[in-house]
mmCIF file of C-alpha atoms and ligand atoms in Angstrom:
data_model
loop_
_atom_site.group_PDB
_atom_site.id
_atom_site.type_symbol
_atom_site.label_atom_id
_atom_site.label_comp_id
_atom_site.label_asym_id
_atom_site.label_seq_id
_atom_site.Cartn_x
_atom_site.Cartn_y
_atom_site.Cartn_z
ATOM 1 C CA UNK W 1 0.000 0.000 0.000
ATOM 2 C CA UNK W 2 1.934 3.332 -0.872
ATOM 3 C CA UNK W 3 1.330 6.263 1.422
ATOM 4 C CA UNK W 4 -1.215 8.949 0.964
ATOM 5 C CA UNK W 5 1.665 11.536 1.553
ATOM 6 C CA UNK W 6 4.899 11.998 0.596
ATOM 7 C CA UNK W 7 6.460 15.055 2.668
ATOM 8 C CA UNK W 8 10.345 15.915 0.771
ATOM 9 C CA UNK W 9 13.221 18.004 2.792
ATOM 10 C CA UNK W 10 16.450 18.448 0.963
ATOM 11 C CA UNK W 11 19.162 18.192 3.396
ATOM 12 C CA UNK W 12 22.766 20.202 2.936
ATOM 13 C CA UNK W 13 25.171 20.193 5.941
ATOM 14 C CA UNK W 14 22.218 20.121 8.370
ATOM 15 C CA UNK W 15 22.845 18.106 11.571
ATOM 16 C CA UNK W 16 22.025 21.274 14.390
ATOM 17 C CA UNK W 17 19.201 20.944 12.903
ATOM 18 C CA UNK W 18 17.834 17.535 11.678
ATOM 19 C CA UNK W 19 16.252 15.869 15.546
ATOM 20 C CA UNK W 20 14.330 19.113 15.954
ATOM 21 C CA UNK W 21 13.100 18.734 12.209
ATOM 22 C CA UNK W 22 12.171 15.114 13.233
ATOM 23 C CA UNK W 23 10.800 15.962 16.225
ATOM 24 C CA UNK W 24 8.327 18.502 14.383
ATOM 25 C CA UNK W 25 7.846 16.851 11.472
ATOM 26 C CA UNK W 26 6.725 13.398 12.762
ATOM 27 C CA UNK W 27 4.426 15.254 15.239
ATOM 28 C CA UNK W 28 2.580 16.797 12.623
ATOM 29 C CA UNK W 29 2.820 13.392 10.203
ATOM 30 C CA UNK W 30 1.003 11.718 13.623
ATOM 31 C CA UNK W 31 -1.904 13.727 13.084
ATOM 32 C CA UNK W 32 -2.755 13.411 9.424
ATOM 33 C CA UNK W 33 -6.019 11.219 8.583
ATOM 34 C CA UNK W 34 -3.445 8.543 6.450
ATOM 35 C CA UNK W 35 0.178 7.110 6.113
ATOM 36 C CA UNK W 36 3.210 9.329 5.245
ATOM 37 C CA UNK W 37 6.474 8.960 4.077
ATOM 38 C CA UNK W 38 9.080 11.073 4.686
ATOM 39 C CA UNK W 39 11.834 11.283 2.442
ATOM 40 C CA UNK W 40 15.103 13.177 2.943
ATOM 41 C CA UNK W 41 17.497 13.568 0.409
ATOM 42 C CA UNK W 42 21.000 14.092 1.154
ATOM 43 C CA UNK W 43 22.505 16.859 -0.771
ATOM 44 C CA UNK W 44 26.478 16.075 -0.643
ATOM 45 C CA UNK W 45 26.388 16.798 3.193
ATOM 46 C CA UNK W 46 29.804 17.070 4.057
ATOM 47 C CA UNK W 47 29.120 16.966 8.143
ATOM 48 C CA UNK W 48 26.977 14.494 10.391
ATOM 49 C CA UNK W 49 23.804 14.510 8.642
ATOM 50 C CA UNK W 50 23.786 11.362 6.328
ATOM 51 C CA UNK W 51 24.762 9.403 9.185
ATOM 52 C CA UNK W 52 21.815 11.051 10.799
ATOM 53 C CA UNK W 53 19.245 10.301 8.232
ATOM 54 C CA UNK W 54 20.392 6.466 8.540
ATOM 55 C CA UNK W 55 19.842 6.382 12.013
ATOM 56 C CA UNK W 56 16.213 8.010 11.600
ATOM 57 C CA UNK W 57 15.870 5.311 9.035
ATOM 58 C CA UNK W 58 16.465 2.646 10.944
ATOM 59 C CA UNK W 59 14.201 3.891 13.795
ATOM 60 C CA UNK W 60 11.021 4.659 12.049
ATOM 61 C CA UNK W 61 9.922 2.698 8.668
ATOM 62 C CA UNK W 62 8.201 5.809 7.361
ATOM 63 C CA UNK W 63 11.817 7.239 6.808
ATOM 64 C CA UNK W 64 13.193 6.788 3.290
ATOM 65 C CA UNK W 65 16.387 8.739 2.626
ATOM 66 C CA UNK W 66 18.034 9.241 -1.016
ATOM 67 C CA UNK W 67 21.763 10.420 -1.042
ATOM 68 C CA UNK W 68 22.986 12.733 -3.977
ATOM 69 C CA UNK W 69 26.899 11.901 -5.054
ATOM 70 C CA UNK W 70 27.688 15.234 -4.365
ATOM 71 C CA UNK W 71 26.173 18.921 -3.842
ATOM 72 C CA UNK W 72 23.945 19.164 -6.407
ATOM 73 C CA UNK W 73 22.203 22.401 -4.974
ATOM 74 C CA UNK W 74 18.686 22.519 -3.632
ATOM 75 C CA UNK W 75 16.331 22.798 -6.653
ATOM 76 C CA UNK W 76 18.089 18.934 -7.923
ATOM 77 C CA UNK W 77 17.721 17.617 -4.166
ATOM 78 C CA UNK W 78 13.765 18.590 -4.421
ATOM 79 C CA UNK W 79 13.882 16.984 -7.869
ATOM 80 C CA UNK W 80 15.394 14.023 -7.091
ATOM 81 C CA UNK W 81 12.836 13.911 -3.936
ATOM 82 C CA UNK W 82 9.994 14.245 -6.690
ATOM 83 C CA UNK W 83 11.307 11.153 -8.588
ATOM 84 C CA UNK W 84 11.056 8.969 -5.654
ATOM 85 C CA UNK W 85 7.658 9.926 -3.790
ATOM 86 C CA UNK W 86 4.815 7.567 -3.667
ATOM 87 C CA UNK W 87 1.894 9.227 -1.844
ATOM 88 C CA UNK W 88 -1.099 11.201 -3.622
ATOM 89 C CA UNK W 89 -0.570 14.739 -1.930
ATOM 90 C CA UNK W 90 3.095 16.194 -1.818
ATOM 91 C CA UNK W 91 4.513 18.375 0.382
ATOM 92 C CA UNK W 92 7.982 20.198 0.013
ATOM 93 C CA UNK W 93 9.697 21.659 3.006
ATOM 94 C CA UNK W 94 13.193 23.403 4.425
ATOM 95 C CA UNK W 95 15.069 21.437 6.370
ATOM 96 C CA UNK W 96 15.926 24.802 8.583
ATOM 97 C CA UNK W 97 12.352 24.873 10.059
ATOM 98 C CA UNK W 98 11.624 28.078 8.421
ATOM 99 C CA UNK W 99 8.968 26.769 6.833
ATOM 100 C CA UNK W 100 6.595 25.883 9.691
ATOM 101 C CA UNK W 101 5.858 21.815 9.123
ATOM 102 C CA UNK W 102 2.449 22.503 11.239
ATOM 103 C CA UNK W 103 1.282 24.259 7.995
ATOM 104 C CA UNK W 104 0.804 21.267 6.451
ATOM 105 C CA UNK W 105 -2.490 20.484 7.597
ATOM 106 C CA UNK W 106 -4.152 23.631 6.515
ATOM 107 C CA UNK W 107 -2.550 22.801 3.066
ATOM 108 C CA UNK W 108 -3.998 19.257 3.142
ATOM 109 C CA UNK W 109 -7.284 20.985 4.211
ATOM 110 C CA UNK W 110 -7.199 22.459 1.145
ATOM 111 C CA UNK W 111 -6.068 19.983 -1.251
ATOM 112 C CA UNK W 112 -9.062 18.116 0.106
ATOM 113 C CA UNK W 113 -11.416 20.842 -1.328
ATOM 114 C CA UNK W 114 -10.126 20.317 -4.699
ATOM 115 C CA UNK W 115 -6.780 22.022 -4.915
ATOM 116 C CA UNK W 116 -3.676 20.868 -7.030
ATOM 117 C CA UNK W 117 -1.135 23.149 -6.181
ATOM 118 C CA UNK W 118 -1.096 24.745 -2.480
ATOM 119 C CA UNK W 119 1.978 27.321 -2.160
ATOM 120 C CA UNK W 120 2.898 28.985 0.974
ATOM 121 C CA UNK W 121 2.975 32.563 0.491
ATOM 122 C CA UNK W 122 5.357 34.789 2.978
ATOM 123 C CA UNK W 123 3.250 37.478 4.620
ATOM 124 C CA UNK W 124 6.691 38.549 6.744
ATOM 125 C CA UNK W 125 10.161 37.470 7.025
ATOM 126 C CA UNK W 126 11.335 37.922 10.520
ATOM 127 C CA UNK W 127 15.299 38.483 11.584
ATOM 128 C CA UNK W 128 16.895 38.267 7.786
ATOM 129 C CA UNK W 129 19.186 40.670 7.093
ATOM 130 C CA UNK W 130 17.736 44.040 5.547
ATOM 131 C CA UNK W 131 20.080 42.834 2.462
ATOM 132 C CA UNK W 132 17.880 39.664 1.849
ATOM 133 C CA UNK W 133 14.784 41.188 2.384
ATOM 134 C CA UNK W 134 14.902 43.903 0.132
ATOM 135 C CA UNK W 135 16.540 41.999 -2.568
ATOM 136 C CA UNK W 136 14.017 39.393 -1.890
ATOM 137 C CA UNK W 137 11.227 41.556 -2.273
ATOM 138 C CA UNK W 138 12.822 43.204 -5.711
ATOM 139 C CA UNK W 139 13.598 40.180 -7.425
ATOM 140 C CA UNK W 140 9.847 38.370 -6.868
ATOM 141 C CA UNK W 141 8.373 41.552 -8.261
ATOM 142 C CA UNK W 142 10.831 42.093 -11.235
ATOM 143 C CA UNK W 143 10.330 38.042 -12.275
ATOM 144 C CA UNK W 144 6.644 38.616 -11.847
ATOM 145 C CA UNK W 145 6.153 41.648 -14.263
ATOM 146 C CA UNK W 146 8.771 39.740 -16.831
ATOM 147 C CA UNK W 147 8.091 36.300 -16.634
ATOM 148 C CA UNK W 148 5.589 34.741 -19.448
ATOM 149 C CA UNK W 149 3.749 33.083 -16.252
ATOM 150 C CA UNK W 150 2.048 34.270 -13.590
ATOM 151 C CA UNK W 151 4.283 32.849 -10.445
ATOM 152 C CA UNK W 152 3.301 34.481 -6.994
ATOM 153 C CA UNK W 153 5.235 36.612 -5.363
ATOM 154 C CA UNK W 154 7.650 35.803 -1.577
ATOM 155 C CA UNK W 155 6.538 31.740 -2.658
ATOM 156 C CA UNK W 156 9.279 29.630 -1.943
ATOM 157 C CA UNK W 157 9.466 25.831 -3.034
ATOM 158 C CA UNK W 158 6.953 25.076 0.229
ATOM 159 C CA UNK W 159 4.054 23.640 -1.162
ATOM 160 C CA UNK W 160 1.738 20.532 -1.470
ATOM 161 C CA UNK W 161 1.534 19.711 -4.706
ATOM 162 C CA UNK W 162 -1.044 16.978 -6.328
ATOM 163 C CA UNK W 163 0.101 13.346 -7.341
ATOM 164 C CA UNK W 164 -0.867 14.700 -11.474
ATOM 165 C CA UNK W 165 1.316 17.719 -10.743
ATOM 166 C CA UNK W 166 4.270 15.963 -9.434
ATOM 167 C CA UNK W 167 3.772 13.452 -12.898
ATOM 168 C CA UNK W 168 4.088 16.547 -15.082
ATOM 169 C CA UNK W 169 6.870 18.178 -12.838
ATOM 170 C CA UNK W 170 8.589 14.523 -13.357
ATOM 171 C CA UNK W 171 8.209 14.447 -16.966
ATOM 172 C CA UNK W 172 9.268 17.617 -17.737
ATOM 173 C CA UNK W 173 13.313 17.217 -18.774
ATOM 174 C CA UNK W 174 14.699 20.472 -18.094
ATOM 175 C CA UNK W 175 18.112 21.041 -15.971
ATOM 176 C CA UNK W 176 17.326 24.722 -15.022
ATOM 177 C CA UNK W 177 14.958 23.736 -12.706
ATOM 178 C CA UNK W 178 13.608 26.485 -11.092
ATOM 179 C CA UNK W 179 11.023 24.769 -9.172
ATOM 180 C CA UNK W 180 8.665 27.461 -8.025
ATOM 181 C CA UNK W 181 7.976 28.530 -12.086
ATOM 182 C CA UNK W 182 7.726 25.443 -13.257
ATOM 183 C CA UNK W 183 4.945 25.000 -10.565
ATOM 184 C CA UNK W 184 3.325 28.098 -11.554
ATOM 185 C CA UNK W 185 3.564 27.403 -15.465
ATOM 186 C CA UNK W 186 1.696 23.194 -14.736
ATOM 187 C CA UNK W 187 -1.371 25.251 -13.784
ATOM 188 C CA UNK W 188 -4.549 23.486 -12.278
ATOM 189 C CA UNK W 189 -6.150 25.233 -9.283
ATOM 190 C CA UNK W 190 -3.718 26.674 -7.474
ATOM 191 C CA UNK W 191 -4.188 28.290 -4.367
ATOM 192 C CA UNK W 192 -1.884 29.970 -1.267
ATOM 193 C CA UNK W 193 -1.670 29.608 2.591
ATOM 194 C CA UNK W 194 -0.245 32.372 4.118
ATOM 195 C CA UNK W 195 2.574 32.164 7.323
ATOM 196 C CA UNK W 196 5.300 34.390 8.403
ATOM 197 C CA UNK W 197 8.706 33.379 7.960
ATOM 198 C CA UNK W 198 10.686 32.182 11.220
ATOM 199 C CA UNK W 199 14.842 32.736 10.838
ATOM 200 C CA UNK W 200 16.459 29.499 10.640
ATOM 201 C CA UNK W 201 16.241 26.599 13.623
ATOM 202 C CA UNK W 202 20.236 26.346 13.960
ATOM 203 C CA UNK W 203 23.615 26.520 11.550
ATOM 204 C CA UNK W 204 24.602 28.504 8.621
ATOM 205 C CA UNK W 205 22.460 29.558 5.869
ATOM 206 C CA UNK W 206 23.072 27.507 2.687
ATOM 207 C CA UNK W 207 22.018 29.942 0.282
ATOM 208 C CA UNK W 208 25.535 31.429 -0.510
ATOM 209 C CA UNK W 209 24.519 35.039 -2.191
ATOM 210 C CA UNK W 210 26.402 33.354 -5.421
ATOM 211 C CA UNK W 211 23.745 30.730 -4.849
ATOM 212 C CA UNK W 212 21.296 32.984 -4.122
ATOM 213 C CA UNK W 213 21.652 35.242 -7.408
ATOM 214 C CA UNK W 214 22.376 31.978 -9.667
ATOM 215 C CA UNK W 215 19.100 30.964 -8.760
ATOM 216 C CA UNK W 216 17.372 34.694 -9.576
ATOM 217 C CA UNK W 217 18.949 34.782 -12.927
ATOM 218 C CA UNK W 218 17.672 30.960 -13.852
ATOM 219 C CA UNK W 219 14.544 32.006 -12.614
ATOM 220 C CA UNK W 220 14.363 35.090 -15.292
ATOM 221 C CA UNK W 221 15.716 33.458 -17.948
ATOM 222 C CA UNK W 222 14.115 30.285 -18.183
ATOM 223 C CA UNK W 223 10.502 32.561 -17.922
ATOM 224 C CA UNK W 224 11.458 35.405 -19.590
ATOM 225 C CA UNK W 225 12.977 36.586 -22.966
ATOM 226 C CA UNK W 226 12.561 40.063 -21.538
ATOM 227 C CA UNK W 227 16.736 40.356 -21.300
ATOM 228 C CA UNK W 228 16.948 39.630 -24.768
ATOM 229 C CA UNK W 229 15.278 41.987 -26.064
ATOM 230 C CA UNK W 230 16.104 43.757 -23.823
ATOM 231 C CA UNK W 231 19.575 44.399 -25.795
ATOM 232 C CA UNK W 232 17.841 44.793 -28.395
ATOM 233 C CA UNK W 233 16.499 47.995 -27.299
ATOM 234 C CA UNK W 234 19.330 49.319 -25.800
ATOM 235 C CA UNK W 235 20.830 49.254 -29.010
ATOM 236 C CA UNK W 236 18.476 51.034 -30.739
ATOM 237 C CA UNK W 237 18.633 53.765 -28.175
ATOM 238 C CA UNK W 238 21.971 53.979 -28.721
ATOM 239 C CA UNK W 239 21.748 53.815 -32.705
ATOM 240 C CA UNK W 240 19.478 56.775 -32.253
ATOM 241 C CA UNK W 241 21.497 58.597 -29.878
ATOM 242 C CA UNK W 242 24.464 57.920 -32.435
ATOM 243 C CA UNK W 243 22.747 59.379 -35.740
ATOM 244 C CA UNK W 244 21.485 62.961 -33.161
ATOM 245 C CA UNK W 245 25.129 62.875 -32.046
ATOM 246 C CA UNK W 246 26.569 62.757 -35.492
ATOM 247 C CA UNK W 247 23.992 65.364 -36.308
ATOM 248 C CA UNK W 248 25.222 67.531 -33.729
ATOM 249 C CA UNK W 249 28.801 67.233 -34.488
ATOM 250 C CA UNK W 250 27.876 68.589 -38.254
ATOM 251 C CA UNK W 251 25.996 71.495 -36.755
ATOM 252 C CA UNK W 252 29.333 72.083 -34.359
ATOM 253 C CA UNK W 253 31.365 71.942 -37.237
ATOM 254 C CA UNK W 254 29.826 74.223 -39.364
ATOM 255 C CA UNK W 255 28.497 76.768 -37.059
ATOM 256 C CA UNK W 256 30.784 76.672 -33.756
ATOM 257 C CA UNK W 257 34.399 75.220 -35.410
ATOM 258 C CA UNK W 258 35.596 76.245 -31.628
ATOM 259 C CA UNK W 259 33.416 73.799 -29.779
ATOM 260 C CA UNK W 260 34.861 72.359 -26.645
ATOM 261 C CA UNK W 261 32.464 69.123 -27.074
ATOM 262 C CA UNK W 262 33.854 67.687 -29.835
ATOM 263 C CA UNK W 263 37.291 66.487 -28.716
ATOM 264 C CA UNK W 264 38.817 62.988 -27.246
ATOM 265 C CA UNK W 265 36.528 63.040 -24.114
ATOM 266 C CA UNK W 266 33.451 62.565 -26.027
ATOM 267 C CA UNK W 267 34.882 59.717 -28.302
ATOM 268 C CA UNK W 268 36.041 57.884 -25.536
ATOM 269 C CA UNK W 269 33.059 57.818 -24.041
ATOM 270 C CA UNK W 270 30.995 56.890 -26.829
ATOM 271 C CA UNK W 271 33.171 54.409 -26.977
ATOM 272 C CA UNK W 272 32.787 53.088 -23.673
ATOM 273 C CA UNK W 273 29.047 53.315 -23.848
ATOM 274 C CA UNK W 274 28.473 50.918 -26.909
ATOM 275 C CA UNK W 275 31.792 48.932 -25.583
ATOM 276 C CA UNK W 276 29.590 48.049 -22.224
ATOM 277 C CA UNK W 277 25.934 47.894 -24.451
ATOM 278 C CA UNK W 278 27.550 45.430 -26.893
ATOM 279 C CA UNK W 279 29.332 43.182 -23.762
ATOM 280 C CA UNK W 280 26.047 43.371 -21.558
ATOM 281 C CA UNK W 281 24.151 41.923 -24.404
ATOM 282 C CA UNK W 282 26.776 39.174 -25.218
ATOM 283 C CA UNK W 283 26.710 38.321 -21.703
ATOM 284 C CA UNK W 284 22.671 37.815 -22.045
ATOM 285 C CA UNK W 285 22.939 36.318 -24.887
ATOM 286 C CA UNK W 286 25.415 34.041 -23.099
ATOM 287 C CA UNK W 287 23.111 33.114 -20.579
ATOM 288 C CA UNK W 288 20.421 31.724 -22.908
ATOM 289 C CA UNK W 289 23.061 30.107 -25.231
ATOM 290 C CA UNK W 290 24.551 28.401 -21.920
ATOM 291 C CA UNK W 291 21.529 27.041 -20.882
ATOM 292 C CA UNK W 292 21.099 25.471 -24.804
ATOM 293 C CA UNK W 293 24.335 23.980 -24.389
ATOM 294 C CA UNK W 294 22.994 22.820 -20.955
ATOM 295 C CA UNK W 295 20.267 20.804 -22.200
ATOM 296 C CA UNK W 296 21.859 19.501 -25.082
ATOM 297 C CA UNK W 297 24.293 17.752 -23.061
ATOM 298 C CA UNK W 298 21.048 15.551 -21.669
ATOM 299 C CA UNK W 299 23.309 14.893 -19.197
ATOM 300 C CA UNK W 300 21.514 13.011 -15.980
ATOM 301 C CA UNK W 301 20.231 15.669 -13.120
ATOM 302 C CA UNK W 302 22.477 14.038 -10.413
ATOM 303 C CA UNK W 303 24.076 11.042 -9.445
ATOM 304 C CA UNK W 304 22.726 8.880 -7.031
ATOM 305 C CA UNK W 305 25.342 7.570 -4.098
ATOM 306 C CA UNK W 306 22.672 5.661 -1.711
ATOM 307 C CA UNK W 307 19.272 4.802 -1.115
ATOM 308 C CA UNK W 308 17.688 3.810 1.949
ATOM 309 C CA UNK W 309 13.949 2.643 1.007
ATOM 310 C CA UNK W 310 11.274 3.388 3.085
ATOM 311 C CA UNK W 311 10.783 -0.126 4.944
ATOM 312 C CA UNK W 312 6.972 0.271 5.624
ATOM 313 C CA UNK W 313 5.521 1.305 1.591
HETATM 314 N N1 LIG Z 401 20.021 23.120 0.466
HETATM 315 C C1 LIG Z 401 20.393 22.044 -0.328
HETATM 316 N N2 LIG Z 401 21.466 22.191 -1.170
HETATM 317 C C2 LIG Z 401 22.179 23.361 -1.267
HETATM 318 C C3 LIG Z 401 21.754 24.466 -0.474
HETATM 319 C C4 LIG Z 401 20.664 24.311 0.366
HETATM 320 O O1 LIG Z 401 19.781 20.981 -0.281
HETATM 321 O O2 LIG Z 401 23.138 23.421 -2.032
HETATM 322 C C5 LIG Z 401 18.858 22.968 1.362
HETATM 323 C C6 LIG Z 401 19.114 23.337 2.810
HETATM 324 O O3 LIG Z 401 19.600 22.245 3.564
HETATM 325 C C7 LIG Z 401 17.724 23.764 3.273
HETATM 326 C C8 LIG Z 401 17.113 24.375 2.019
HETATM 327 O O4 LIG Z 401 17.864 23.862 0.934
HETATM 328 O O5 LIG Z 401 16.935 22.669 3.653
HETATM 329 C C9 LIG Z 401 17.110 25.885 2.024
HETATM 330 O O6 LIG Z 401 18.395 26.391 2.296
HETATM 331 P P1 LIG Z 401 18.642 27.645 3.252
HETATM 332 O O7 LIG Z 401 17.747 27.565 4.437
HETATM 333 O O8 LIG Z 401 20.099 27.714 3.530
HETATM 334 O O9 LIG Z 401 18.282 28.862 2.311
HETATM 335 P P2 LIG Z 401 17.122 29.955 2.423
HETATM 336 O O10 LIG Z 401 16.081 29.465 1.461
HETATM 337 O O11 LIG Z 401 16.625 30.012 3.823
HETATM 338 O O12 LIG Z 401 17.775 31.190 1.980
HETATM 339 MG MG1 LIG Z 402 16.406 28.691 5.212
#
């Protein structure tokens, strides 16, 4: 008999923090009206916690634990979580306890009125740095005016997500996964619970800013052409700036032969200008030609090092 839910934390360098998440998690799984499994997946931990997911494994059969060969970054760990669930409703969760495991419930509440997709919005983040809150806020409201789907702004990947969802999620082959769009672009009736954001239960925050900003720029590009054209634009601009300018040097030259304008400053900075225009578009450019060169590859999405089966589904 497979479980009715599958709940998936993706675990990086986590042990201050994994028999708290236990603790909290398994209370909540106690109360749900069917069986869960809980599956962690091991993200290249370099401390304690694999040894600690074993341990949990061998003490409760709902525990099924997948480890990744190496760091693979969050959005693969998810993925690879979504490969392996069983259970009907799906929930996604932080391994840092920032997002609250007792929301659960009013998420299954709600996939039990007829809801696919149930995403925790952020009303408030509480004790993050000014730095991640206001680029927080920025980037979810750029991506939302530029992407070509609607995705909700301050969502994270905590959800509950449909058994049909996950299956399209699953089948889709993509190795930019950025989880929360793809969620948004599936569809179906989608619908949010709202909670504040708690800072994190123990240890270091695993979101590097490099991480951090690789994952804002795969989440524009892979829903928006807006940087491309973007550079298109730009150029224009400049094209017409160029043709007044050359206009105005005429003039200069016919009417004011003693201008000061027209000397080396100005061509070095026209020269500058278009220099930067034409090296900020290959760089965009760059970006979407990576990510062909990405998926043509077809390499696999990660490795797999060890499994540890649920021993109860
Ligand atoms: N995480 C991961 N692989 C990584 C980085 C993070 O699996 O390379 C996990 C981490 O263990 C945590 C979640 O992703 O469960 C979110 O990370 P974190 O709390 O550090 O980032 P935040 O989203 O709070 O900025
Ligand atoms: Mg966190």
């Amino acid at each position: 008999m497979p479980p009715k839910y599958s709940f998936i934390i993706p675990i990086y360098n986590e042990e201050k923090t994994i028999s708290e998440l236990y603790r909290r998690v398994s209370a909540v799984m106690d109360t749900l009206d069917g069986e869960v499994e809980l599956i962690l997946v091991n993200d290249g931990s370099r401390d304690r916690s694999l040894e600690m997911m074993r341990e949990l494994h061998q003490q409760d059969p709902r525990v099924c634990y997948i480890s990744l060969a190496r760091n693979f970054g969050h959005q693969i760990a998810v993925t690879a979580g979504l490969n392996f669930v069983q259970g009907e409703a799906i929930a996604i969760l932080d391994a840092d306890l920032q997002d609250p495991p007792e929301l659960i419930p009013e998420m299954i509440a709600k996939w039990q009125q007829g809801y696919q997709v149930i995403y925790a919005q952020r009303t408030e983040r509480r004790k993050e740095s000014w730095f991640k809150r206001f680029t927080a806020y920025s980037f979810y409201r750029i991506l939302k005016r530029l992407a070509d789907v609607d995705i909700p702004t301050d969502t994270g990947d905590f959800c509950l997500m449909d058994r049909r969802v996950v299956d399209v999620l699953n089948a889709m082959p993509e190795r930019n996964r950025y989880i929360r769009g793809l969620r948004s672009w599936i569809g179906f009736k989608q619908t949010a619970v709202y909670f504040q954001r708690e800072p994190r239960f123990a240890g270091e925050v695993k979101y590097t800013f490099r991480k951090s900003l690789s994952l804002a720029i795969n989440g524009l590009v892979s829903f928006s052409r807006v940087p491309l054209r973007m550079s298109t634009y730009v150029g224009l601009i400049s094209a017409v700036v160029a043709i007044a300018m050359a206009f105005l040097v005429l003039y200069w030259r016919l009417f004011q032969p003693h201008s000061p304008l027209t000397g080396f400053a100005m061509i070095a900075i026209a020269v500058f200008f278009l220099g930067a225009v034409q090296l900020v578009s290959i760089g965009i450019l760059g970006e979407y030609i990576g990510r062909i060169y990405e998926e043509v590859k077809g390499r696999p999405l990660y490795t797999l090092g060890e499994v540890g089966r649920s021993r109860k589904f």
